[in-house]
Amino acid sequence: MASLRLASLRMRVLVVEDERAIADFVGRGLESEGFAVTCVHDGTDGEALALTGRFDLLIIDLMLPGRTGMEILDSFRKMDSVTPVILLTAKADIPDRVAGLDGGASDYMTKPFAFEELAARVRAHLRQPGQETATILKVGGLELNLLRRTVSRDGDPINLSAREFELLSFLMRHPGQVLSREQLLNGVWGYDYDPGTNVVGVYIAYLRRKLAVEGADDLIETLRSVGYRLREEA
Ligand code: CA
């Protein structure tokens, strides 16, 4: 099996912001919400990346070295009129906001802002018809929403930690397949993780406990010295 990186399943967000504290705050926050985030700190790099078309949503500061946020928005909209763009502005004045929205921005945030509000707007802009279905994985009675970060079994919600969620989404991308410990370690924890660790076994046990339903077989099978397999039937 080709090794599948979880990053490819996530929605990709580009953040163009020269104030590093804000870029880090936004970047780390969105990563913890399950997005794959790329941060750049000047307008020239930001424009070049935006024009690759590799992102599901852009967050762009207005005042940047190199190219301004409005210039990036302008060149991006000539190529792509659909992908959501949220502008960040330090200035609360109305002309800037109007120009931003006239220029094709989907939304704007005035600094300082609470991360929760930005995250809510990001989710709202990505929750478009058609995009939603691509973010839902279903195996038997299990349903996992990559965007909302929710999991349910037979309609009952299950609370998972971030790592448990990533492990389950990896298993759900490969239902019925035997996945080795190394594949799970590479896919969920990353290549630089200590290969001697038993972290996979520990997290499989956590998941089993949380997914368990009275009287039903375990959804995750252990194949001794081979790996693990998620049953396709619930
Ligand atoms: Ca700035």
Coordinates of C-alpha atoms and ligand atoms in Angstrom, one line a residue:
M1 CA 0.0 0.0 0.0
A2 CA 1.3 3.4 -0.8
S3 CA 1.8 5.3 2.4
L4 CA -1.1 7.7 2.8
R5 CA -0.4 10.9 4.6
L6 CA -3.2 12.3 6.7
A7 CA -2.4 15.8 5.5
S8 CA -3.9 14.8 2.2
L9 CA -7.3 14.3 3.9
R10 CA -7.4 17.6 5.6
M11 CA -8.7 20.9 4.3
R12 CA -5.7 23.1 3.4
V13 CA -5.6 26.6 4.6
L14 CA -3.0 29.3 3.5
V15 CA -2.3 32.0 6.1
V16 CA -0.5 35.1 4.8
E17 CA 0.4 37.3 7.8
D18 CA 3.6 39.2 8.5
E19 CA 3.0 39.5 12.2
R20 CA 4.5 36.3 13.3
A21 CA 2.7 36.1 16.7
I22 CA -0.7 36.3 14.9
A23 CA 0.4 33.9 12.1
D24 CA 1.5 31.4 14.8
F25 CA -1.7 31.9 16.8
V26 CA -3.9 31.3 13.8
G27 CA -1.7 28.5 12.4
R28 CA -1.5 26.5 15.6
G29 CA -5.2 27.0 16.3
L30 CA -6.3 25.8 12.9
E31 CA -3.9 22.9 13.0
S32 CA -5.5 21.8 16.3
E33 CA -8.9 22.0 14.6
G34 CA -7.6 19.5 12.0
F35 CA -6.7 21.8 9.1
A36 CA -3.4 21.5 7.2
V37 CA -2.0 25.0 7.5
T38 CA 0.7 26.8 5.5
C39 CA 1.9 30.1 7.0
V40 CA 4.0 32.7 5.1
H41 CA 5.0 36.1 6.2
D42 CA 5.2 38.3 3.1
G43 CA 3.0 39.2 0.3
T44 CA 5.2 38.0 -2.5
D45 CA 5.4 34.4 -1.2
G46 CA 1.8 34.6 -0.2
E47 CA 0.7 35.5 -3.8
A48 CA 2.9 32.8 -5.3
L49 CA 1.4 30.1 -3.0
A50 CA -2.2 31.4 -3.4
L51 CA -1.8 31.1 -7.2
T52 CA -0.8 27.4 -7.0
G53 CA -4.5 26.7 -6.3
R54 CA -3.6 24.1 -3.7
F55 CA -5.7 25.6 -0.9
D56 CA -9.3 25.2 0.2
L57 CA -9.3 28.6 2.0
L58 CA -7.1 31.6 2.2
I59 CA -6.6 33.9 5.2
I60 CA -4.7 37.1 4.1
D61 CA -3.6 40.1 6.1
L62 CA -4.2 43.5 4.3
M63 CA -0.9 45.2 5.1
L64 CA 2.0 43.0 4.0
P65 CA 5.5 43.6 2.8
G66 CA 6.0 42.7 -0.9
R67 CA 2.4 42.5 -2.1
T68 CA -0.6 43.9 -0.2
G69 CA -3.5 41.7 0.7
M70 CA -5.7 43.5 -1.8
E71 CA -3.2 42.9 -4.6
I72 CA -3.1 39.2 -3.7
L73 CA -6.9 39.0 -3.6
D74 CA -7.1 40.7 -6.9
S75 CA -4.7 38.4 -8.7
F76 CA -6.2 35.3 -7.0
R77 CA -9.8 36.2 -8.0
K78 CA -8.7 36.5 -11.6
M79 CA -7.8 32.8 -11.4
D80 CA -10.4 31.5 -8.9
S81 CA -13.7 33.1 -8.0
V82 CA -14.9 30.4 -5.7
T83 CA -12.3 29.5 -3.0
P84 CA -13.1 31.4 0.2
V85 CA -10.8 34.3 1.2
I86 CA -10.9 35.9 4.6
L87 CA -9.1 39.2 5.0
L88 CA -7.4 40.3 8.2
T89 CA -7.3 43.9 8.9
A90 CA -5.8 46.0 11.7
K91 CA -8.0 48.9 10.8
A92 CA -11.6 48.9 11.8
D93 CA -12.5 51.6 9.2
I94 CA -15.3 50.9 6.9
P95 CA -13.8 51.9 3.5
D96 CA -11.2 49.1 3.8
R97 CA -13.9 46.5 4.6
V98 CA -16.0 47.6 1.7
A99 CA -13.1 47.6 -0.7
G100 CA -12.2 44.1 0.5
L101 CA -15.7 42.7 0.0
D102 CA -16.0 44.5 -3.4
G103 CA -12.7 43.0 -4.3
G104 CA -14.0 39.5 -3.9
A105 CA -13.2 38.7 -0.2
S106 CA -15.7 36.3 1.4
D107 CA -15.3 37.8 4.8
Y108 CA -12.9 39.9 7.0
M109 CA -11.8 39.9 10.6
T110 CA -10.7 43.0 12.4
K111 CA -7.7 42.6 14.7
P112 CA -7.7 41.9 17.5
F113 CA -10.0 38.9 17.2
A114 CA -10.8 35.8 19.2
F115 CA -9.5 32.6 17.6
E116 CA -12.9 30.9 18.1
E117 CA -14.6 33.5 16.0
L118 CA -12.1 33.0 13.1
A119 CA -12.4 29.2 13.4
A120 CA -16.2 29.5 13.3
R121 CA -16.0 31.6 10.1
V122 CA -13.5 29.2 8.5
R123 CA -15.8 26.3 9.2
A124 CA -18.8 28.2 7.9
H125 CA -17.1 29.1 4.6
L126 CA -15.9 25.6 4.0
R127 CA -19.3 24.1 4.7
Q128 CA -20.5 24.4 1.1
P129 CA -22.8 21.9 -0.6
G130 CA -20.6 19.2 -2.2
Q131 CA -17.6 19.9 0.0
E132 CA -19.4 18.6 3.0
T133 CA -19.9 15.1 1.6
A134 CA -16.2 14.7 0.7
T135 CA -15.4 15.2 4.4
I136 CA -17.5 12.4 5.7
L137 CA -16.2 8.8 6.1
K138 CA -18.6 6.0 6.7
V139 CA -17.7 2.4 7.5
G140 CA -20.6 0.2 8.8
G141 CA -22.3 2.1 11.6
L142 CA -19.3 4.4 12.1
E143 CA -19.5 7.9 10.7
L144 CA -16.6 10.4 10.9
N145 CA -16.7 14.0 9.8
L146 CA -13.2 15.3 9.0
L147 CA -14.3 18.9 8.9
R148 CA -16.4 19.0 12.0
R149 CA -14.2 16.5 13.8
T150 CA -17.1 14.4 15.0
V151 CA -17.5 10.7 15.2
S152 CA -20.6 8.6 15.8
R153 CA -21.5 4.9 16.0
D154 CA -25.0 4.0 15.1
G155 CA -25.9 7.6 15.5
D156 CA -24.5 7.9 19.0
P157 CA -21.7 10.6 19.3
I158 CA -18.3 9.4 20.5
N159 CA -15.8 11.8 22.0
L160 CA -12.2 11.2 20.8
S161 CA -8.9 13.0 21.5
A162 CA -7.1 14.5 18.5
R163 CA -4.8 11.5 18.2
E164 CA -7.6 9.0 18.5
F165 CA -9.5 10.9 15.9
E166 CA -6.6 10.7 13.4
L167 CA -6.0 7.1 14.1
L168 CA -9.7 6.2 13.5
S169 CA -9.8 8.3 10.3
F170 CA -6.7 6.5 9.0
L171 CA -8.4 3.1 9.8
M172 CA -11.6 4.3 8.1
R173 CA -9.7 5.2 4.9
H174 CA -8.7 1.5 4.7
P175 CA -11.6 -0.6 5.9
G176 CA -11.0 -4.3 5.8
Q177 CA -7.3 -3.9 5.1
V178 CA -4.6 -5.1 7.4
L179 CA -2.5 -2.2 8.5
S180 CA 0.9 -2.8 10.1
R181 CA 2.0 -1.0 13.2
E182 CA 4.6 0.9 11.1
Q183 CA 1.9 2.0 8.6
L184 CA -0.2 3.4 11.4
L185 CA 2.8 5.0 13.1
N186 CA 3.9 6.7 9.8
G187 CA 0.4 7.7 8.9
V188 CA -0.8 9.1 12.2
W189 CA 2.3 10.0 14.2
G190 CA 4.8 10.9 11.5
Y191 CA 8.0 9.5 10.2
D192 CA 10.2 10.8 12.9
Y193 CA 8.5 8.9 15.7
D194 CA 10.5 6.4 17.7
P195 CA 9.8 3.0 15.9
G196 CA 10.3 1.1 19.2
T197 CA 7.3 2.8 20.8
N198 CA 4.1 0.9 21.7
V199 CA 2.0 4.0 21.2
V200 CA 0.0 2.4 18.4
G201 CA -1.1 -0.5 20.7
V202 CA -2.0 1.9 23.4
Y203 CA -4.1 4.1 21.2
I204 CA -5.8 1.1 19.6
A205 CA -6.8 0.1 23.1
Y206 CA -8.2 3.6 23.8
L207 CA -10.2 3.5 20.6
R208 CA -11.6 0.1 21.2
R209 CA -12.8 1.1 24.6
K210 CA -14.5 4.3 23.2
L211 CA -16.0 2.5 20.2
A212 CA -17.3 -0.5 22.2
V213 CA -21.0 -1.3 22.1
E214 CA -22.5 -3.7 24.6
G215 CA -22.8 -7.2 23.1
A216 CA -21.1 -6.3 19.7
D217 CA -17.8 -7.6 18.4
D218 CA -14.8 -5.2 18.5
L219 CA -14.6 -3.1 15.4
I220 CA -10.9 -3.3 15.4
E221 CA -9.3 -6.7 15.0
T222 CA -5.7 -7.5 16.1
L223 CA -3.8 -9.9 13.8
R224 CA -1.0 -11.1 15.9
S225 CA 2.5 -9.8 14.8
V226 CA 0.9 -8.5 11.6
G227 CA -1.2 -5.5 12.5
Y228 CA -4.8 -4.2 12.8
R229 CA -7.9 -4.2 10.7
L230 CA -11.1 -2.3 10.9
R231 CA -14.1 -4.5 10.2
E232 CA -16.2 -3.3 7.3
E233 CA -19.5 -4.4 8.8
A234 CA -20.6 -2.8 12.1
Ligands
CA1 CA 0.4 43.2 8.5

